[in-house]
Amino acid sequence: MDNNSGSSSSSNSNKSVRRQLTPPVAEVPKAPGTVPPGTFYASASKSSAGLTPPPLPLRPKSSVGSAHTKVNIEPPPTYDTVFREPQLVSEDTIGTDQVPALIPADDHHSWPNVEHRWPEDDWGRTDTWNDPMPWDSSWAGGTSQKVIDLDARDQEEETNWWDAELRATRNRPGPGVLPPFVAELLHNPEHSLFSVSVTAPDIKPTGDVPPFIPPSHDEILRAVPHAHTYYCKRHHGWVFLQWKSSTIVPPFAKSFDPKQYPPLPDQDRRKRTNSCADNTFDKSKKTHHFHLYPKAVDSGQLNPAFHRAPWEVAAQRKQRRRKITSVNLDDYAFKEPDVKMNEDLPEGHVEGELLDLYVCCQCSIYCIVSEAMPGVIALKYVEDFTKYRLEHPPIGRQPEESVVSGWETLITIVENKLWKGKTGQLPIAGKTFQNKIGWSSTTNYIFKQLGFELVPHTEAPGTPEERTSDFLTPPNTEPNSPEGQEARMKLLRFWVETNAYLLEYQRRFASALKHYTPHPSYVKIDNAREMYQQAIGAHPDQIPRSSLSYPAGSLAESIPLLETWKTLGVTPTTCSPDILIFAYVAQCRCDPANTILYFTHFYAIVAAIQSLGGVPSQELQTLVFEERSRGRFTEEDLQNAAAVLGFGKDGALRLELEDDIEDDFLAEAWRTAIKNAWRDAKDCAQLQRDANEAFRIIAQSRGSKKLMKLFSESSKNQMDPSRAYSVLEISADVDDELVLTVFMLRVEEQPHQSDKWREALRTIAEVRDSSRLRHFLEEGKDPGDTVTSTRADLPRGLNQLGNTCYLNSLLQYFYTIKELREAVASMANIDVKALEDEKYSEDDLKRHRVGGRLITRREILRSKKFVSQLADLFWQLQFCENQAVTPTIDLAKLALVTSRDEEEEEADRGGTDSSNDTDATLVEDGPVRSPDSNGTVLGKRPRDEQRMDMVVDTPTSPITEEKNGYVMISQPSPSRGSKSPRLHGESSSSTMPLPSSLPDVEMVNHEISQAEEQKKAPPLPTRKPTQSDSVMMFGKQHDVSECMDNCMFQIEIALLKFDGLGDLDNQNSVVKRLFYGKLRQRLTQVPAQRRPKTSTHEKEDLFSHLPVNVADNGFDIYDGLSGYFDDVVDYEGEKARMEVTLVDLPPLLQIQLQRVQFNRETLQPYKSQAYVKFGETIYMDRFLDTADPVKRARSKEVQAELNTRRERLRLLTQDKHAPFPASLKNTLDFLSKQETLILPDVDEELVANISSEQDMIEAEIVELKGEISKLKDDLENIWKEDTSVAYELTSVFIHRGSSPSFGHYFFYSRHLPEQPNNWFKYNDHQVTEVSKTEVLADTTGSTANPYLLVFAKKDRDIVRTVNRFDPMTLENIDT
């Protein structure tokens, strides 16, 4: 079937023509020797006469329909044939074994029992969408009930279209299409289908010929493939097309899987109407509404059956093996075919042609159609022969006459063979042959297809006049052998097809052929377009092709509407207002799940009419208003609704609305939007309505019964704060106690309005966030001022200040660390004034370094302020009785904004007060600070290669590398230059260099040559830093790791002692003790021409984080760390091996999963959602500097093999063009099912090679997976005994969202030490208990992924998660 779209014929006539599906056969006069269509397959009967298809509307009536072939025999000969006489099908001729698989054996229709009378009530909803319409609505006073009163509508289902459970009880047939669109799907409207009539040739043998049997009536009959096949000149082939009015659909093919498609329309309902167009009294059926079931019908099970001829089947099988080219597989990314091949069918069963089935859901009409089936001669060679004759006309002939003469000569050759019995050879070098046909590769192919054999013939052998000529020997066409029968039928089919092609050619070039006398033709063709258009209701007389109410031509040319026409199942040239309305409502009726999709496209057409200068009809505008009043919304409305609730990049939630967002989270976002609306005194009512409407839209789009129930309950009594206070007749400034007093008085005075009083009190409780009022509403008692519903032993949450969810996670994390919490507690309640007056000498400042550099008085002051605020927050988390604590704005600013950011901001404003600083304090002997690096809140990616920095204190900008279309970005968070000392691109605004305890480690150069020992190792190159434009409410916003660095930097400064007695304590601060370890870097350069000796450079450094690059799936935490500890990098323009080992490990091991990637093709960063497997325990023995060197060497070998195989597997299954086996299979399957393309230059050897390549790749993938699993086991077995350095998982930081630039953050903390198998989930103000299963779950397919893992040394009392005040301790003291 050709699915190319195009414009069908147009007509301005509005005349209504009923389809005449049952013309009386007896009234049609018969020509002598003619087999009329009514008896083409059997004698006409009363039962079958009523099923004859309609006549052509613009020609004299005749008994023709979808069976439309005439054969004139004079007189009709008798014959004996095994070919069964075909006959028209009546409903009672189909046995029970032919009932489609979708229909249960004990039922008479394919749908389960449903209500037979579907109500068609009006809808009474009045909640309207308040967006302005794109036109003036002042006129809209009519109703569209007359144009939307469709049969089988269900008010409950249409109102609750979003309810999947309700939809499942209705068994709707899914999306449909209208007749004009079906007509385009049946066959390309730019192509013409012709019904073919064949008359027995009046050809007699001449002269003495051997006895032969001319073609019989049956053979001439079968020259046309089937009574329901039509010739297509553009394909030079045939299309099977049949339409019928029957309540029983044709039998389904064995390969058709009904589970992949919606159910059939209700057969009981279809029985009630013979044809939608015939029922002039039922206005609810304006036209047909067809539903497509592709490749559903087996033509071999029809009555009469349709099978390809034996020679066609053989060619088809050969074609399937040969239809593959050496084209790029990227061009053929086909989906898995829906239809199984015959190889998948039960043994012994061979299907016929697979036909598409179109069933009208409103009446008994259905039609079946095939794809274009090629003729005997492929289209390519037909066109080549025609072109050759056009370009090489004989002398005295016009080019068009040359074409006709050439084809007529081929027809004459066939007629001479079949009807004159000529068996002589054809000399291809003869003058007549060369003049009328000519010899070429095309001609050779044509005769070869017809069974002619090219044989050489030698004249006067052995003499000087010896000459060899080629002759064509005709095939054996005697019917007494299978080969003869097949050759006979092929010549007859060629004869019919060539005559049909020639007749159509002569019509197109009639003017050029007016002086040419054509060869007698015994084949006639008639255009069948109008016939099948009228049969399916698509004729211009049935559905006009134009409308004066809007610029239809402009709509048809509108590119944005191309998908709209397909979605609604209409064509732009037939899209009158009533047809458009019918199409929209019918789609919503039959496919309610996609109601919003259909309304979106319907609204797009109406809006396009106005944008193109037209005026939408009153019916269209009225329907838009009615649909809006029923709660319909567009996809754009859905996006706006998400923004209203705070979703989106610029929304308050900084989170995209995705499918994995929990309903509870959505409900909370809605409540927050309502509360925010209440706080806007000016637009409170409108903002509240917008929030409610947005919540309804999102709830319906997600199909959530839970959210819709919540919305329904809340919408029963809408209340805003001003109305709530007005209802209770109190002012907004009264306290909770007086509110409760007034409430109880109102209830006592008017108990019948208690619901209204309670709703007002509930609103006030929400807007005040009053636990007291909420408790009263729940328990009915006033608890006083100290009510809390939060467990005393549960950790407290942190309220979000605005885009600070990741700061909340970080502060909660700090609070779980026992030693850090205790150290910070000493800074509580510091006198800020005293801090500002405190003086520090230059000697004090020079004596203390943090991060390898000097600090300033300004940094000391802000750090102590920060830690003091942090101590106060920790105190509240310990003693507060409320569910959550709100951090101060100052605390958030000090944590998120670095001191250097403040200085730059003040400098931009015209200077800063630096009276407390001196030149000495501002001189840094540590790293030169670079501006902020471009990054994301997820942290930056390490480089895969060039990522070592020997001079750790000198931050450099990232170096990029291209790999498989992506750029590996080296932008780790660098603050405390030791965090990731081997990485380039370490720039941070935290201004925190290495801790003051960083030892001066000498560079050791292990040279084989003594002369080289005197040389120093060259420094690694630096690059220019990059600038960030990221800002937020607190100033410049840094990523999570930079925020953590800034906080630890200030904690370390604030805890410094300047009395001269605490120098040792300062060098061993709590920050260094908890978070910092030491590693050793070894850079080994391989020998080169200019440097023949191997050199190794070493350096020891501190670290606080270990980065793991997250790019691909299939890796665990050990794999990620291995890539960090052993890699190949670029050094001085050459490859060098970078090895990192751990010298000392910190008590808290922080592993950063760097998920930010950069797409080289789109030039956009993206977040990797790859799953990285990790467990409750990690063993770091293998990464220690003291690890067994033998094991380490063996481990490197296995890891290298493992990496090689993983990379190969990735290329085959996950790369840009992967997966390759599926691509090969889909390409082969697709090309094997289409019949129009022939590739004679491709031999079977190539096809076999392609097939074997697919098998080889599949086998290789299986082998790779096995090897990877084995190598991974081997790698783990090497270190299975090394478990002395064990770390336990304590915290997991999560980022939820698909964007690397924004999203939602929360974190899990293990309940240590009391309940190590339980975890707490800190989600801003909510803290809940969860199981470890949730924490360790596979996140494949989810946008909520870990980005930071924290492990603590086993058997060390480092983390004490719950630190709450227990009043029982006071009681114990008293006793």
Coordinates of C-alpha atoms in Angstrom, one line a residue, residues 106-427:
D106 CA -18.8 -17.9 22.6
D107 CA -19.6 -14.3 21.5
H108 CA -20.8 -12.6 18.3
H109 CA -18.6 -9.5 18.5
S110 CA -15.1 -8.6 19.3
W111 CA -15.8 -6.2 22.2
P112 CA -16.8 -7.4 25.7
N113 CA -20.4 -6.6 26.7
V114 CA -20.9 -2.9 27.1
E115 CA -23.9 -0.7 27.5
H116 CA -25.8 -0.8 24.3
R117 CA -27.2 2.7 24.6
W118 CA -24.5 5.2 25.2
P119 CA -25.9 8.4 26.7
E120 CA -25.6 11.6 24.9
D121 CA -26.4 14.1 27.6
D122 CA -25.2 17.6 27.8
W123 CA -22.3 18.5 30.0
G124 CA -23.0 20.9 32.9
R125 CA -19.6 21.9 34.0
T126 CA -19.0 25.6 34.4
D127 CA -15.4 25.7 35.4
T128 CA -13.8 27.6 32.5
W129 CA -10.2 28.1 31.5
N130 CA -9.6 31.8 31.9
D131 CA -7.1 32.3 29.1
P132 CA -8.4 34.7 26.4
M133 CA -9.5 33.2 23.1
P134 CA -7.7 34.4 19.9
W135 CA -10.9 36.0 18.7
D136 CA -13.7 38.1 20.0
S137 CA -16.2 35.8 21.8
S138 CA -19.0 38.3 22.2
W139 CA -21.0 36.7 19.4
A140 CA -20.7 33.1 20.7
G141 CA -24.2 32.5 21.7
G142 CA -25.0 29.4 19.7
T143 CA -24.5 25.8 20.4
S144 CA -22.6 23.0 18.6
Q145 CA -24.9 20.3 19.9
K146 CA -26.2 19.6 16.4
V147 CA -22.7 18.9 15.0
I148 CA -21.3 16.9 17.9
D149 CA -24.3 14.7 18.6
L150 CA -22.4 11.5 17.6
D151 CA -23.5 8.0 18.1
A152 CA -22.0 5.9 20.9
R153 CA -20.7 8.8 23.0
D154 CA -20.4 8.3 26.8
Q155 CA -20.7 11.3 29.0
E156 CA -19.0 9.6 32.0
E157 CA -16.1 8.4 29.9
E158 CA -15.6 11.8 28.1
T159 CA -15.7 13.6 31.4
N160 CA -13.3 11.2 33.0
W161 CA -11.1 10.5 30.0
W162 CA -8.0 10.5 32.2
D163 CA -9.2 7.5 34.2
A164 CA -7.5 4.4 32.8
E165 CA -9.6 2.0 34.8
L166 CA -12.8 3.5 33.4
R167 CA -11.4 3.4 29.8
A168 CA -10.6 -0.2 30.2
T169 CA -14.2 -1.1 30.8
R170 CA -15.3 0.5 27.5
N171 CA -12.8 -1.2 25.1
R172 CA -12.7 1.6 22.6
P173 CA -11.1 0.9 19.2
G174 CA -8.5 3.7 19.4
P175 CA -7.7 6.5 16.9
G176 CA -9.5 6.5 13.6
V177 CA -9.5 8.3 10.3
L178 CA -12.1 9.8 8.0
P179 CA -12.8 8.5 4.4
P180 CA -10.8 11.1 2.5
F181 CA -7.7 10.3 4.6
V182 CA -8.4 6.6 4.1
A183 CA -8.5 7.2 0.4
E184 CA -5.0 8.6 0.5
L185 CA -3.9 5.7 2.7
L186 CA -5.3 3.1 0.4
H187 CA -3.2 4.4 -2.5
N188 CA -1.2 7.4 -3.3
P189 CA -3.7 10.0 -4.6
E190 CA -1.2 11.1 -7.2
H191 CA -1.3 7.6 -8.7
S192 CA -4.3 6.1 -10.5
L193 CA -5.8 2.7 -10.0
F194 CA -7.5 1.1 -13.0
S195 CA -10.0 -1.7 -13.1
V196 CA -9.0 -4.1 -16.0
S197 CA -11.4 -5.7 -18.4
V198 CA -10.1 -8.5 -20.6
T199 CA -11.7 -9.8 -23.8
A200 CA -10.6 -13.0 -25.6
P201 CA -8.4 -12.0 -28.5
D202 CA -9.7 -12.6 -32.0
I203 CA -6.4 -14.2 -33.2
K204 CA -6.2 -17.2 -35.4
P205 CA -3.2 -19.3 -36.3
T206 CA -1.9 -18.8 -39.8
G207 CA -0.1 -21.3 -42.0
D208 CA 0.9 -24.7 -40.9
V209 CA 1.7 -24.8 -37.2
P210 CA 2.2 -27.7 -34.9
P211 CA -0.8 -28.6 -32.7
F212 CA -1.1 -26.4 -29.7
I213 CA -3.6 -25.3 -27.0
P214 CA -4.5 -21.6 -26.9
P215 CA -5.3 -20.0 -23.6
S216 CA -8.5 -21.1 -22.1
H217 CA -11.3 -18.9 -20.5
D218 CA -9.9 -19.8 -17.1
E219 CA -6.4 -18.9 -18.0
I220 CA -7.5 -15.5 -19.4
L221 CA -9.5 -15.0 -16.3
R222 CA -6.4 -15.6 -14.1
A223 CA -4.3 -13.2 -16.2
V224 CA -5.8 -10.6 -13.9
P225 CA -4.5 -11.6 -10.4
H226 CA -7.9 -11.3 -8.7
A227 CA -11.2 -9.7 -9.3
H228 CA -10.4 -7.2 -6.5
T229 CA -7.0 -6.3 -7.9
Y230 CA -6.4 -3.0 -9.7
Y231 CA -3.6 -2.0 -12.0
C232 CA -1.3 0.9 -11.0
K233 CA 0.8 2.4 -13.8
R234 CA 3.1 4.3 -11.4
H235 CA 4.1 1.0 -9.8
H236 CA 3.5 -1.1 -12.9
G237 CA 1.8 -3.5 -10.5
W238 CA -1.3 -4.4 -8.8
V239 CA -3.2 -3.4 -5.6
F240 CA -5.7 -5.7 -3.9
L241 CA -8.6 -3.5 -2.8
Q242 CA -11.9 -4.7 -1.6
W243 CA -14.7 -2.9 0.2
K244 CA -17.8 -4.5 1.7
S245 CA -20.7 -4.0 4.0
S246 CA -20.6 -6.9 6.5
T247 CA -21.0 -7.3 10.2
I248 CA -18.3 -10.0 10.2
V249 CA -14.8 -8.8 9.5
P250 CA -12.6 -11.0 7.4
P251 CA -10.4 -13.6 9.1
F252 CA -7.2 -12.4 10.7
A253 CA -3.8 -13.7 9.6
K254 CA -2.1 -16.2 11.9
S255 CA 0.8 -13.8 12.2
F256 CA -1.4 -10.9 13.3
D257 CA -1.1 -10.2 17.0
P258 CA -4.3 -8.5 18.2
K259 CA -2.7 -7.6 21.6
Q260 CA -0.5 -5.0 19.8
Y261 CA -3.6 -3.1 18.7
P262 CA -6.8 -1.7 20.2
P263 CA -9.8 -4.0 20.1
L264 CA -12.1 -4.1 17.2
P265 CA -15.1 -1.8 17.2
D266 CA -18.3 -3.1 18.9
Q267 CA -19.8 -5.5 16.4
D268 CA -23.3 -5.2 17.8
R269 CA -23.2 -1.5 17.2
R270 CA -21.9 -2.0 13.7
K271 CA -24.8 -4.3 12.8
R272 CA -27.3 -1.6 13.4
T273 CA -26.3 0.4 10.4
N274 CA -25.5 -0.9 6.9
S275 CA -23.6 2.3 5.9
C276 CA -23.2 5.6 7.6
A277 CA -23.9 7.4 4.3
D278 CA -27.1 5.5 3.7
N279 CA -28.7 6.5 7.0
T280 CA -30.0 9.9 6.0
F281 CA -32.2 10.1 9.1
D282 CA -29.4 9.6 11.6
K283 CA -27.4 12.8 11.8
S284 CA -25.1 11.3 14.5
K285 CA -23.2 9.5 11.7
K286 CA -22.0 12.2 9.4
T287 CA -19.5 10.0 7.7
H288 CA -17.4 6.9 8.3
H289 CA -14.8 6.6 11.0
F290 CA -12.3 3.9 10.0
H291 CA -9.8 2.2 12.3
L292 CA -6.7 0.6 10.9
Y293 CA -5.3 -2.8 11.7
P294 CA -2.2 -3.2 9.6
K295 CA -1.2 -6.5 8.0
A296 CA -4.2 -8.1 9.7
V297 CA -5.9 -10.1 7.0
D298 CA -4.6 -13.1 5.2
S299 CA -5.7 -13.0 1.6
G300 CA -5.3 -16.7 1.4
Q301 CA -8.3 -17.1 3.8
L302 CA -10.6 -14.9 1.8
N303 CA -13.5 -16.3 -0.2
P304 CA -12.4 -16.3 -3.0
A305 CA -8.8 -16.6 -1.8
F306 CA -6.0 -14.6 -3.3
H307 CA -2.5 -16.1 -3.7
R308 CA 0.4 -15.1 -5.7
A309 CA 1.2 -17.2 -8.8
P310 CA 3.9 -19.9 -8.2
W311 CA 6.4 -17.9 -10.3
E312 CA 5.6 -14.8 -8.2
V313 CA 6.1 -16.7 -5.0
A314 CA 9.5 -17.9 -6.2
A315 CA 10.5 -14.4 -7.2
Q316 CA 9.3 -13.0 -4.0
R317 CA 11.4 -15.4 -1.9
K318 CA 14.4 -14.6 -4.0
Q319 CA 13.7 -11.0 -3.7
R320 CA 13.7 -11.2 0.1
R321 CA 17.1 -12.8 0.0
R322 CA 18.5 -10.2 -2.4
K323 CA 17.0 -7.0 -1.2
I324 CA 19.9 -5.5 0.7
T325 CA 22.3 -2.9 -0.4
S326 CA 25.6 -1.6 0.9
V327 CA 24.0 1.7 1.9
N328 CA 24.8 3.3 5.3
L329 CA 22.8 1.6 8.0
D330 CA 22.2 5.0 9.5
D331 CA 19.7 5.7 6.8
Y332 CA 17.6 2.7 7.7
A333 CA 16.9 2.9 11.4
F334 CA 13.7 1.0 11.0
K335 CA 11.5 -0.2 13.9
E336 CA 10.9 -3.8 14.5
P337 CA 8.3 -5.0 12.0
D338 CA 4.8 -5.6 13.4
V339 CA 4.2 -8.6 11.2
K340 CA 5.9 -11.9 11.6
M341 CA 7.4 -13.7 8.7
N342 CA 6.1 -17.0 7.5
E343 CA 9.1 -18.6 9.2
D344 CA 7.4 -17.8 12.5
L345 CA 4.1 -19.4 11.6
P346 CA 2.9 -22.9 12.6
E347 CA 4.5 -25.6 10.6
G348 CA 2.9 -26.2 7.2
H349 CA 1.0 -22.9 7.2
V350 CA 1.9 -20.4 4.4
E351 CA 0.2 -17.0 4.5
G352 CA -1.0 -15.2 1.5
E353 CA -0.7 -11.5 0.9
L354 CA -1.1 -9.6 4.2
L355 CA -3.7 -6.9 3.9
D356 CA -4.5 -3.8 5.9
L357 CA -7.9 -3.8 7.4
Y358 CA -10.0 -0.6 7.8
V359 CA -13.1 -1.0 9.9
C360 CA -15.8 1.6 10.4
C361 CA -16.8 1.7 14.0
Q362 CA -20.3 3.1 13.2
C363 CA -21.5 0.8 10.5
S364 CA -20.9 -2.5 8.7
I365 CA -18.5 -1.1 6.1
Y366 CA -14.9 -2.2 6.0
C367 CA -12.2 -2.4 3.3
I368 CA -9.0 -4.3 2.9
V369 CA -6.0 -3.3 0.8
S370 CA -2.6 -4.6 0.0
E371 CA 0.7 -2.9 -0.8
A372 CA 1.5 -2.4 -4.4
M373 CA 2.5 -5.8 -5.9
P374 CA 5.0 -5.6 -8.8
G375 CA 4.2 -6.9 -12.2
V376 CA 6.1 -9.4 -14.3
I377 CA 8.5 -6.8 -15.4
A378 CA 9.9 -4.5 -12.7
L379 CA 9.0 -0.9 -12.9
K380 CA 12.7 0.1 -13.4
Y381 CA 13.0 -1.9 -16.6
V382 CA 9.6 -0.7 -17.9
E383 CA 10.8 2.9 -17.5
D384 CA 14.2 2.1 -18.9
F385 CA 12.7 0.5 -22.0
T386 CA 10.3 3.4 -22.5
K387 CA 13.2 5.8 -22.1
Y388 CA 15.3 3.9 -24.5
R389 CA 12.6 3.9 -27.2
L390 CA 12.1 7.7 -26.6
E391 CA 15.7 8.4 -27.1
H392 CA 16.2 6.0 -30.1
P393 CA 13.2 6.4 -32.4
P394 CA 13.4 4.8 -35.8
I395 CA 13.7 7.1 -38.8
G396 CA 10.3 8.5 -39.6
R397 CA 8.8 7.9 -36.2
Q398 CA 8.0 10.3 -33.4
P399 CA 9.5 9.3 -30.0
E400 CA 6.1 8.5 -28.5
E401 CA 5.3 6.4 -31.6
S402 CA 8.6 4.6 -31.1
V403 CA 7.5 3.7 -27.5
V404 CA 4.1 2.4 -28.5
S405 CA 5.6 0.4 -31.4
G406 CA 8.2 -1.2 -29.1
W407 CA 5.7 -2.3 -26.6
E408 CA 3.2 -3.5 -29.3
T409 CA 6.0 -5.6 -30.8
L410 CA 6.5 -7.3 -27.4
I411 CA 2.8 -7.8 -27.2
T412 CA 2.7 -9.3 -30.7
I413 CA 5.6 -11.7 -29.8
V414 CA 3.5 -13.0 -26.8
E415 CA 0.3 -13.2 -28.9
N416 CA 2.1 -15.1 -31.7
K417 CA 3.3 -17.6 -29.1
L418 CA 0.1 -18.1 -27.2
W419 CA -2.6 -17.8 -29.9
K420 CA -0.8 -18.6 -33.1
G421 CA 1.5 -21.3 -31.8
K422 CA 4.7 -19.9 -33.2
T423 CA 7.8 -21.4 -31.7
G424 CA 10.4 -20.1 -34.0
Q425 CA 13.5 -18.3 -32.8
L426 CA 13.9 -14.5 -32.8
P427 CA 17.1 -13.2 -34.3

